[in-house]
Coordinates of C-alpha atoms in Angstrom, one line a residue:
Chain A
X1 CA 311.7 125.2 99.7
X2 CA 314.0 125.0 96.8
X3 CA 316.5 127.8 96.4
X4 CA 315.6 130.6 94.1
X5 CA 316.2 134.3 93.6
X6 CA 313.2 134.9 96.0
X7 CA 314.6 132.7 98.8
X8 CA 317.9 134.6 98.4
X9 CA 316.3 138.0 98.7
X10 CA 314.3 136.8 101.7
X11 CA 317.6 135.6 103.3
X12 CA 319.2 139.0 102.7
X13 CA 316.2 140.8 104.1
X14 CA 316.5 138.8 107.2
X15 CA 320.3 139.0 107.6
X16 CA 321.1 142.3 105.9
X17 CA 317.9 144.3 106.2
X18 CA 319.4 147.6 104.9
X19 CA 320.7 145.9 101.8
X20 CA 317.4 145.3 100.1
X21 CA 315.4 148.2 98.8
X22 CA 312.5 148.8 96.5
X23 CA 312.2 151.7 94.1
X24 CA 308.5 152.3 93.6
X25 CA 308.8 155.1 91.2
X26 CA 308.6 154.4 87.5
X27 CA 311.9 154.0 85.7
X28 CA 312.9 153.4 82.1
X29 CA 315.8 150.9 82.0
X30 CA 316.2 151.3 78.3
X31 CA 317.0 155.0 78.7
X32 CA 319.8 154.5 81.3
X33 CA 317.6 155.4 84.4
X34 CA 318.7 152.3 86.2
X35 CA 322.4 152.7 85.2
X36 CA 322.4 156.2 86.6
X37 CA 320.8 155.2 89.9
X38 CA 323.3 152.4 90.4
X39 CA 326.2 154.6 89.4
X40 CA 325.1 157.3 92.0
X41 CA 324.8 154.7 94.7
X42 CA 328.1 153.0 93.7
X43 CA 329.9 156.3 94.0
X44 CA 328.9 156.3 97.6
X45 CA 330.0 152.7 98.0
X46 CA 326.5 151.5 98.4
X47 CA 325.4 148.4 96.6
X48 CA 322.0 147.3 97.9
X49 CA 319.8 144.8 96.1
X50 CA 317.4 147.0 94.3
X51 CA 314.0 145.8 93.2
X52 CA 312.5 148.2 90.7
X53 CA 308.8 147.7 91.1
X54 CA 307.6 149.7 88.1
X55 CA 310.2 149.4 85.3
X56 CA 309.1 150.2 81.8
X57 CA 309.4 147.3 79.5
X58 CA 310.7 147.6 75.9
X59 CA 307.1 148.3 74.8
X60 CA 307.3 151.4 77.0
X61 CA 304.8 150.1 79.5
X62 CA 304.8 149.0 83.1
X63 CA 304.2 145.3 82.9
X64 CA 304.0 142.4 85.4
X65 CA 307.8 141.8 85.3
X66 CA 310.0 143.7 87.8
X67 CA 313.7 144.4 87.6
X68 CA 316.3 143.3 90.2
X69 CA 319.8 144.6 90.3
X70 CA 323.0 144.2 92.4
X71 CA 322.4 140.7 93.7
X72 CA 325.9 139.8 92.6
X73 CA 327.7 142.6 94.5
X74 CA 329.4 142.3 97.9
X75 CA 331.1 139.6 99.8
X76 CA 328.4 139.6 102.5
X77 CA 325.6 138.8 100.1
X78 CA 327.7 136.0 98.6
X79 CA 328.4 134.5 102.0
X80 CA 324.6 134.5 102.6
X81 CA 324.0 132.9 99.1
X82 CA 326.5 130.1 99.8
X83 CA 325.6 129.6 103.4
X84 CA 329.1 130.6 104.6
X85 CA 330.2 132.3 107.8
X86 CA 329.9 136.1 107.7
X87 CA 333.5 136.2 108.9
X88 CA 334.9 134.1 106.1
X89 CA 337.8 135.7 104.3
X90 CA 338.0 135.9 100.5
X91 CA 340.6 133.1 100.2
X92 CA 338.5 130.9 102.5
X93 CA 335.5 131.6 100.3
X94 CA 337.5 130.6 97.2
X95 CA 338.5 127.4 98.9
X96 CA 334.9 126.7 99.7
X97 CA 334.0 127.2 96.1
X98 CA 336.5 124.6 95.1
X99 CA 334.9 122.2 97.6
X100 CA 331.5 122.9 96.2
X101 CA 332.7 122.3 92.7
X102 CA 334.2 119.0 93.7
X103 CA 331.0 117.8 95.6
X104 CA 328.7 118.0 92.6
X105 CA 325.0 117.3 93.0
X106 CA 323.1 115.9 90.0
X107 CA 319.9 117.7 89.1
X108 CA 316.4 116.4 89.6
X109 CA 313.5 116.6 87.1
X110 CA 310.1 117.9 88.1
X111 CA 306.8 118.1 86.3
X112 CA 305.5 121.3 84.8
X113 CA 302.9 121.7 87.5
X114 CA 305.7 121.7 90.1
X115 CA 307.8 124.2 88.1
X116 CA 307.1 127.9 89.0
X117 CA 308.8 129.0 85.8
X118 CA 306.0 127.4 83.9
X119 CA 303.3 129.5 85.5
X120 CA 303.3 131.7 82.3
X121 CA 304.5 130.9 78.9
X122 CA 304.7 132.7 75.6
X123 CA 305.2 130.6 72.5
X124 CA 305.3 131.1 68.8
X125 CA 303.9 134.4 67.5
X126 CA 303.1 135.4 71.1
X127 CA 306.8 135.6 72.0
X128 CA 307.7 139.1 72.9
X129 CA 311.0 140.0 74.5
X130 CA 309.8 143.6 74.6
X131 CA 307.5 142.6 77.5
X132 CA 310.7 142.4 79.7
X133 CA 312.2 145.5 81.2
X134 CA 315.6 145.0 79.5
X135 CA 318.3 147.6 80.1
X136 CA 320.5 149.6 77.9
X137 CA 323.5 149.6 80.2
X138 CA 325.9 152.2 78.8
X139 CA 326.1 155.0 76.3
X140 CA 326.9 153.7 72.8
X141 CA 325.5 150.2 73.6
X142 CA 324.1 148.9 70.3
X143 CA 320.7 148.2 71.9
X144 CA 319.1 146.7 75.0
X145 CA 321.3 143.9 76.3
X146 CA 320.7 140.6 78.2
X147 CA 323.8 139.5 80.1
X148 CA 323.1 136.4 82.2
X149 CA 323.6 132.7 81.8
X150 CA 322.9 130.8 78.6
X151 CA 322.4 127.0 78.6
X152 CA 323.1 124.5 75.9
X153 CA 323.8 120.8 75.7
X154 CA 326.5 119.0 73.9
X155 CA 324.9 116.6 71.4
X156 CA 327.5 113.9 71.6
X157 CA 328.1 113.7 75.4
X158 CA 324.7 115.1 76.6
X159 CA 326.5 117.4 79.1
X160 CA 325.0 120.7 79.9
X161 CA 327.1 123.9 79.5
X162 CA 326.1 127.1 81.3
X163 CA 328.0 130.4 80.6
X164 CA 327.6 134.1 80.4
X165 CA 327.1 135.7 77.0
X166 CA 326.0 139.2 76.2
X167 CA 323.2 139.3 73.7
X168 CA 321.7 142.4 72.0
X169 CA 318.0 142.4 71.6
X170 CA 317.3 142.9 67.9
X171 CA 313.6 142.4 67.7
X172 CA 310.8 140.9 69.8
X173 CA 311.9 137.4 69.0
X174 CA 315.6 137.7 68.0
X175 CA 318.9 138.5 69.7
X176 CA 322.5 138.6 68.6
X177 CA 324.5 136.4 71.0
X178 CA 328.2 137.1 71.2
X179 CA 330.4 134.1 72.3
X180 CA 334.0 134.0 73.1
X181 CA 335.6 130.9 71.6
X182 CA 335.1 128.6 74.5
X183 CA 332.7 125.8 75.4
X184 CA 329.4 127.2 74.0
X185 CA 331.1 128.2 70.8
X186 CA 332.6 124.7 70.5
X187 CA 329.2 123.1 70.8
X188 CA 327.7 125.6 68.4
X189 CA 330.4 124.9 65.8
X190 CA 329.6 121.2 66.1
X191 CA 325.9 121.9 65.3
X192 CA 327.0 124.2 62.6
X193 CA 329.1 121.6 60.9
X194 CA 325.9 119.6 60.5
X195 CA 323.9 122.7 59.5
X196 CA 321.6 122.1 62.5
X197 CA 320.0 124.7 64.8
X198 CA 321.4 124.6 68.3
X199 CA 318.8 124.6 71.2
X200 CA 319.6 127.2 73.9
X201 CA 317.9 128.7 76.9
X202 CA 318.8 131.8 78.9
X203 CA 318.1 132.2 82.6
X204 CA 317.1 135.7 83.5
X205 CA 316.9 135.4 87.3
X206 CA 317.9 132.7 89.7
X207 CA 319.6 132.2 93.1
X208 CA 323.2 133.5 93.0
X209 CA 324.5 130.0 93.5
X210 CA 323.1 129.1 90.1
X211 CA 324.9 131.9 88.5
X212 CA 328.1 131.1 90.4
X213 CA 328.0 127.5 89.1
X214 CA 327.5 128.9 85.6
X215 CA 330.9 130.7 86.0
X216 CA 332.6 127.3 86.5
X217 CA 335.7 127.2 84.3
X218 CA 336.7 123.5 84.5
X219 CA 336.9 120.8 81.9
X220 CA 334.4 120.6 79.0
X221 CA 333.3 117.1 80.0
X222 CA 331.8 118.2 83.3
X223 CA 328.0 118.8 83.2
X224 CA 327.5 122.2 84.7
X225 CA 324.1 121.5 86.1
X226 CA 325.9 119.2 88.5
X227 CA 328.3 121.9 89.4
X228 CA 325.4 124.3 90.0
X229 CA 323.9 121.6 92.3
X230 CA 327.2 121.7 94.3
X231 CA 327.0 125.4 94.7
X232 CA 323.3 125.3 95.7
X233 CA 324.0 122.5 98.1
X234 CA 320.9 120.7 96.7
X235 CA 319.8 119.3 93.4
X236 CA 318.9 121.9 90.8
X237 CA 315.3 121.4 89.9
X238 CA 314.8 121.1 86.1
X239 CA 311.7 120.9 83.9
X240 CA 311.4 120.0 80.2
X241 CA 311.6 123.1 78.0
X242 CA 308.5 124.2 76.1
X243 CA 310.3 124.0 72.8
X244 CA 312.6 120.9 73.1
X245 CA 311.0 118.9 75.9
X246 CA 313.4 116.5 77.6
X247 CA 316.1 117.3 75.1
X248 CA 316.8 120.6 76.8
X249 CA 315.9 120.8 80.5
X250 CA 315.6 124.3 82.0
X251 CA 315.7 125.5 85.7
X252 CA 312.2 125.1 87.2
X253 CA 312.7 127.8 89.9
X254 CA 314.1 130.5 87.6
X255 CA 312.3 133.8 87.4
X256 CA 312.4 133.9 83.6
X257 CA 313.8 131.5 81.0
X258 CA 313.8 132.2 77.3
X259 CA 314.2 129.3 74.9
X260 CA 315.3 129.3 71.3
X261 CA 317.9 128.3 68.8
X262 CA 321.2 129.6 67.4
X263 CA 320.9 129.6 63.7
X264 CA 323.8 127.8 61.9
X265 CA 326.1 129.5 59.5
X266 CA 324.7 133.0 60.1
X267 CA 326.4 135.9 61.8
X268 CA 324.8 139.0 63.1
X269 CA 326.3 142.4 63.8
X270 CA 326.1 143.3 67.5
X271 CA 327.6 145.9 69.8
X272 CA 329.2 148.1 70.9
X273 CA 328.6 147.1 74.5
X274 CA 330.0 148.4 77.8
X275 CA 331.9 145.3 78.9
X276 CA 333.3 143.9 82.1
X277 CA 336.7 145.6 81.9
X278 CA 334.9 149.0 81.9
X279 CA 335.3 149.9 78.2
X280 CA 333.0 149.8 75.2
X281 CA 333.5 146.5 73.4
X282 CA 333.4 147.5 69.7
X283 CA 330.8 146.3 67.3
X284 CA 331.6 142.9 65.8
X285 CA 330.1 139.9 64.0
X286 CA 332.6 137.0 63.7
X287 CA 331.5 135.1 66.8
X288 CA 328.0 136.6 67.0
X289 CA 325.2 134.1 66.2
X290 CA 321.5 134.8 65.6
X291 CA 319.4 133.6 68.5
X292 CA 315.8 133.1 67.5
X293 CA 313.5 133.0 70.6
X294 CA 310.8 130.4 70.4
X295 CA 309.4 130.6 74.0
X296 CA 309.5 132.7 77.1
X297 CA 308.6 131.1 80.5
X298 CA 308.2 133.2 83.6
X299 CA 306.9 133.0 87.1
X300 CA 304.0 135.0 88.5
X301 CA 305.5 138.3 89.8
X302 CA 308.7 137.5 87.9
X303 CA 311.8 139.6 88.5
X304 CA 314.1 140.1 85.6
X305 CA 317.7 140.2 86.8
X306 CA 320.6 142.0 85.2
X307 CA 324.2 143.1 86.0
X308 CA 326.1 146.3 85.4
X309 CA 329.8 145.9 84.9
X310 CA 332.3 147.0 86.2
X311 CA 330.3 148.3 89.1
X312 CA 331.3 147.1 92.6
X313 CA 333.0 143.9 93.7
X314 CA 331.3 140.9 92.1
X315 CA 332.2 137.8 94.1
X316 CA 329.7 135.7 92.3
X317 CA 331.6 136.1 89.1
X318 CA 335.1 136.2 90.5
X319 CA 335.1 133.6 93.3
X320 CA 334.6 130.5 91.1
X321 CA 337.5 131.7 88.9
X322 CA 339.6 132.5 92.0
X323 CA 339.0 129.0 93.1
X324 CA 340.0 127.6 89.6
X325 CA 343.2 129.7 89.7
X326 CA 344.0 128.6 93.2
X327 CA 343.6 124.9 92.2
X328 CA 345.8 125.3 89.1
X329 CA 348.5 127.4 90.8
X330 CA 348.7 124.9 93.7
X331 CA 349.2 122.1 91.3
X332 CA 352.3 123.9 90.2
X333 CA 353.4 125.2 93.6
X334 CA 351.8 123.7 96.8
X335 CA 352.8 126.7 98.8
X336 CA 350.3 129.0 97.1
X337 CA 348.1 130.5 99.8
X338 CA 345.7 132.9 97.9
X339 CA 344.9 134.1 94.4
X340 CA 343.1 137.4 93.8
X341 CA 341.8 138.4 90.4
X342 CA 338.8 140.5 91.4
X343 CA 337.4 143.8 90.5
X344 CA 338.3 146.1 87.6
X345 CA 341.4 144.1 86.8
X346 CA 338.9 142.1 84.7
X347 CA 340.9 138.9 85.1
X348 CA 343.9 140.5 83.3
X349 CA 345.9 141.0 86.5
X350 CA 346.3 138.1 88.9
X351 CA 347.8 138.5 92.4
X352 CA 349.2 135.3 94.0
X353 CA 350.6 134.9 97.5
X354 CA 352.7 132.0 98.6
X355 CA 355.0 130.5 101.1
X356 CA 358.0 130.4 98.9
X357 CA 360.1 127.2 99.4
X358 CA 362.5 127.6 96.6
X359 CA 363.7 130.3 94.2
X360 CA 361.7 129.7 91.0
X361 CA 358.4 128.9 92.8
X362 CA 357.0 132.3 91.8
X363 CA 357.7 131.7 88.2
X364 CA 356.1 128.3 88.2
X365 CA 352.9 129.6 89.9
X366 CA 352.8 132.6 87.5
X367 CA 353.1 130.2 84.5
X368 CA 350.2 128.2 85.9
X369 CA 348.1 131.4 86.1
X370 CA 349.0 132.3 82.6
X371 CA 347.3 129.1 81.3
X372 CA 344.0 130.8 81.8
X373 CA 342.6 132.8 78.8
X374 CA 342.3 136.2 80.4
X375 CA 345.6 136.4 82.3
X376 CA 348.1 139.0 81.2
X377 CA 350.0 140.3 84.2
X378 CA 350.9 138.1 87.1
X379 CA 352.2 139.4 90.4
X380 CA 353.6 137.0 93.0
X381 CA 354.0 137.9 96.7
X382 CA 355.0 136.4 100.0
X383 CA 352.3 135.1 102.2
X384 CA 352.5 138.1 104.5
X385 CA 351.0 140.2 101.8
X386 CA 347.2 140.4 101.6
X387 CA 346.6 140.1 97.8
X388 CA 343.1 141.5 98.3
X389 CA 344.6 144.7 99.7
X390 CA 345.9 147.2 97.1
X391 CA 348.0 149.0 99.7
X392 CA 349.8 145.8 100.6
X393 CA 350.3 145.0 96.9
X394 CA 351.8 148.4 96.0
X395 CA 354.0 148.3 99.1
X396 CA 355.5 145.0 98.2
X397 CA 356.1 146.0 94.6
X398 CA 357.8 149.1 95.8
X399 CA 360.0 147.5 98.3
X400 CA 360.7 143.9 97.2
X401 CA 361.2 144.3 93.4
X402 CA 364.3 145.2 91.5
X403 CA 362.8 145.5 88.1
X404 CA 365.8 144.4 86.1
X405 CA 365.9 141.1 88.1
X406 CA 362.2 140.5 89.0
X407 CA 360.1 141.7 86.1
X408 CA 359.8 139.5 83.1
X409 CA 358.2 140.7 79.9
X410 CA 356.8 137.8 77.9
X411 CA 356.4 137.8 74.1
X412 CA 352.9 138.0 72.6
X413 CA 352.4 134.3 72.4
X414 CA 349.3 134.0 74.5
X415 CA 345.6 133.9 73.5
X416 CA 344.3 137.0 75.1
X417 CA 340.8 138.3 75.7
X418 CA 338.8 140.1 73.0
X419 CA 337.6 142.6 75.6
X420 CA 341.1 143.9 76.5
X421 CA 341.2 147.3 74.8
X422 CA 345.0 147.3 75.0
X423 CA 345.4 144.5 72.5
X424 CA 347.3 145.4 69.3
X425 CA 346.7 142.0 67.8
X426 CA 343.3 140.6 67.1
X427 CA 343.6 138.1 69.9
X428 CA 347.2 137.5 71.0
X429 CA 348.6 139.3 74.0
X430 CA 352.0 139.7 75.6
X431 CA 352.4 139.1 79.3
X432 CA 354.3 140.2 82.4
X433 CA 355.5 138.4 85.5
X434 CA 356.5 140.4 88.6
X435 CA 358.2 138.4 91.3
X436 CA 357.6 140.5 94.4
X437 CA 358.8 137.9 96.8
X438 CA 361.8 138.3 99.1
X439 CA 364.9 136.3 98.1
X440 CA 365.8 133.1 99.9
X441 CA 369.4 133.2 98.7
X442 CA 370.5 136.4 100.4
X443 CA 369.7 138.4 103.6
X444 CA 366.7 140.8 103.3
X445 CA 365.8 143.4 105.8
X446 CA 363.0 142.3 108.1
X447 CA 359.6 144.1 108.1
X448 CA 359.5 146.6 111.0
X449 CA 356.8 145.9 113.6
X450 CA 355.7 146.4 117.1
X451 CA 356.9 143.4 119.3
X452 CA 354.3 140.7 119.6
X453 CA 354.8 140.9 123.4
X454 CA 353.8 144.6 123.4
X455 CA 350.8 144.0 121.2
X456 CA 349.6 141.3 123.6
X457 CA 350.3 143.4 126.7
X458 CA 348.7 146.6 125.6
X459 CA 344.9 146.7 125.5
X460 CA 343.7 149.7 123.5
X461 CA 340.6 150.0 125.6
X462 CA 342.8 150.8 128.7
X463 CA 344.2 153.9 127.0
X464 CA 341.5 155.0 124.5
X465 CA 338.2 153.9 126.0
X466 CA 335.4 152.8 123.7
X467 CA 333.3 155.9 124.4
X468 CA 336.2 158.0 123.0
X469 CA 337.1 155.6 120.2
X470 CA 333.6 155.6 118.8
X471 CA 333.8 159.4 118.2
X472 CA 337.1 159.3 116.3
X473 CA 336.1 159.4 112.7
X474 CA 337.5 156.7 110.4
X475 CA 339.6 158.5 107.8
X476 CA 338.0 157.3 104.5
X477 CA 339.9 159.8 102.5
X478 CA 343.3 158.1 103.0
X479 CA 343.4 155.4 100.4
X480 CA 347.1 154.8 100.6
X481 CA 347.4 154.1 104.4
Chain B
X1 CA 338.3 143.2 69.7
X2 CA 341.7 144.5 70.3
X3 CA 341.9 147.7 68.3
X4 CA 338.9 149.8 68.0
X5 CA 338.1 151.6 64.8
X6 CA 336.0 154.8 65.0
X7 CA 333.1 155.0 62.5
X8 CA 331.0 158.1 61.9
X9 CA 327.3 157.6 61.1
X10 CA 326.3 159.2 57.8
X11 CA 322.9 160.3 59.3
X12 CA 323.4 161.5 62.9
X13 CA 327.2 162.1 62.5
X14 CA 327.9 160.5 65.8
X15 CA 331.0 158.3 66.3
X16 CA 330.9 154.7 67.5
X17 CA 333.5 151.9 67.7
X18 CA 333.8 148.7 65.6
X19 CA 336.2 145.9 65.5
X20 CA 338.7 146.1 62.6
X21 CA 337.4 142.8 61.2
X22 CA 334.2 144.7 60.3
X23 CA 336.1 146.6 57.7
X24 CA 335.9 145.1 54.2
X25 CA 333.6 142.3 55.6
X26 CA 330.5 143.4 53.6
X27 CA 328.5 143.5 56.9
X28 CA 326.6 146.8 57.4
X29 CA 327.5 148.9 60.4
X30 CA 324.8 149.6 63.0
X31 CA 324.7 153.1 64.4
X32 CA 323.8 152.7 68.2
X33 CA 322.6 156.3 68.3
X34 CA 320.1 156.5 65.5
X35 CA 319.6 152.8 64.7
X36 CA 320.7 153.2 61.1
X37 CA 322.3 150.2 59.3
X38 CA 324.7 151.4 56.6
X39 CA 327.5 150.0 54.4
X40 CA 331.1 151.0 55.0
X41 CA 331.3 153.2 51.9
X42 CA 328.5 155.5 53.3
X43 CA 330.5 156.5 56.4
X44 CA 331.9 160.0 56.0
X45 CA 334.8 159.2 58.2
X46 CA 336.5 156.0 59.4
X47 CA 339.5 156.5 61.8
X48 CA 341.8 153.5 62.2

């Protein structure tokens, strides 16, 4: 059976049975009901996949489309999605992502009758986005928002690009799509230069491996359907779109796919929107295109999928980028062992660990990390520091850094990220490199530790038996241990 | 985005944030609270 959101949820039900729950009571996603439920659970560090069986759609009715949340959160779910060992560490997972991106798998094309997404279609005047239970995510959001992957195709090369773009639902057949100036915007500007409409499709529900492939941040020339195939470990099944036929192929096993066009030379006001860094992204228009919806395809019993940021750890968004950072930093310094850029740092902070071979290695690795759009502050550590552990990070900064020697403030020469609320320029950002590695050119006090011999000789069970140990509460209030 | 500019809606008086490039652009603001579209000159207060 081809991989889909449904096969993923079945896998999670089998391997993590407590992590899939249904909410059978009616909820109104456009009135923040779903946001509140997820915030309450998140405050308890609980991030189950939640299937809302009776969400109100934007017409205010319970329709046939359900709402699914939290598929993107937690390392365990991502290990299941990618078929990895449940004991894989985060750096190992990032390495695996690199392998999957390198072993790309071309897609395959199926007929409409073999494409579940074609079980139902709305076209022309029947198109109604309001039939979908689309959320308002945060207070002050400009409207209901769709936040998953949008697909387009470069007219010259024929390559497919898949990327995340927020879009505000403006009417039953129109959204305002906000694009940062990367690949999709480049393709759109090319269409715009010819005053042509750009065909697009947006996937509102698929297997997490699909969405992880859509986070690929490699060269423009790579067709991202192939990368998604690498993540899935099987060819992505595609079907001709309702509107554009073979000229724009869409995922056959998606839950919902909307199709439409970006109108050339027209900008639309959208926002504010509660964005990934955890702040309201102000209302804007300069890179916001009008997205006219021409068709909606959906499976029987479709599940609309959404994401709330910055709630929880989102490996499906961070891991592909961690892999990309790892690749680039290693090109500069082979001794780089791990790169962390997860969570609320929102890509602005990057933490690198390395086996330092020479003074200057940390600066080279940091410079490589700074070539990515979002990077602002780079912290470099020795490989004994777990860069996924905030306690380790703060300890090393406290004990291995003399600020006047090891902190470098960089002038605002870098293209920053529009979503960074600290920017004082429209787009440019300054930067900081913190070299928290121990020096090689002078003695440095060793880390205190229990001798390895004693750790090997002493068995905790001999002194604190399991039946005693199990009743000792874990101290979850001590964050700084 | 960068800096946020606070705009007060002329109808519901609630405050929302816009990008500085919205100012002087001729594009109407959209109040996320009451759904009103209005020109810059109609806002009773814009805080930069």
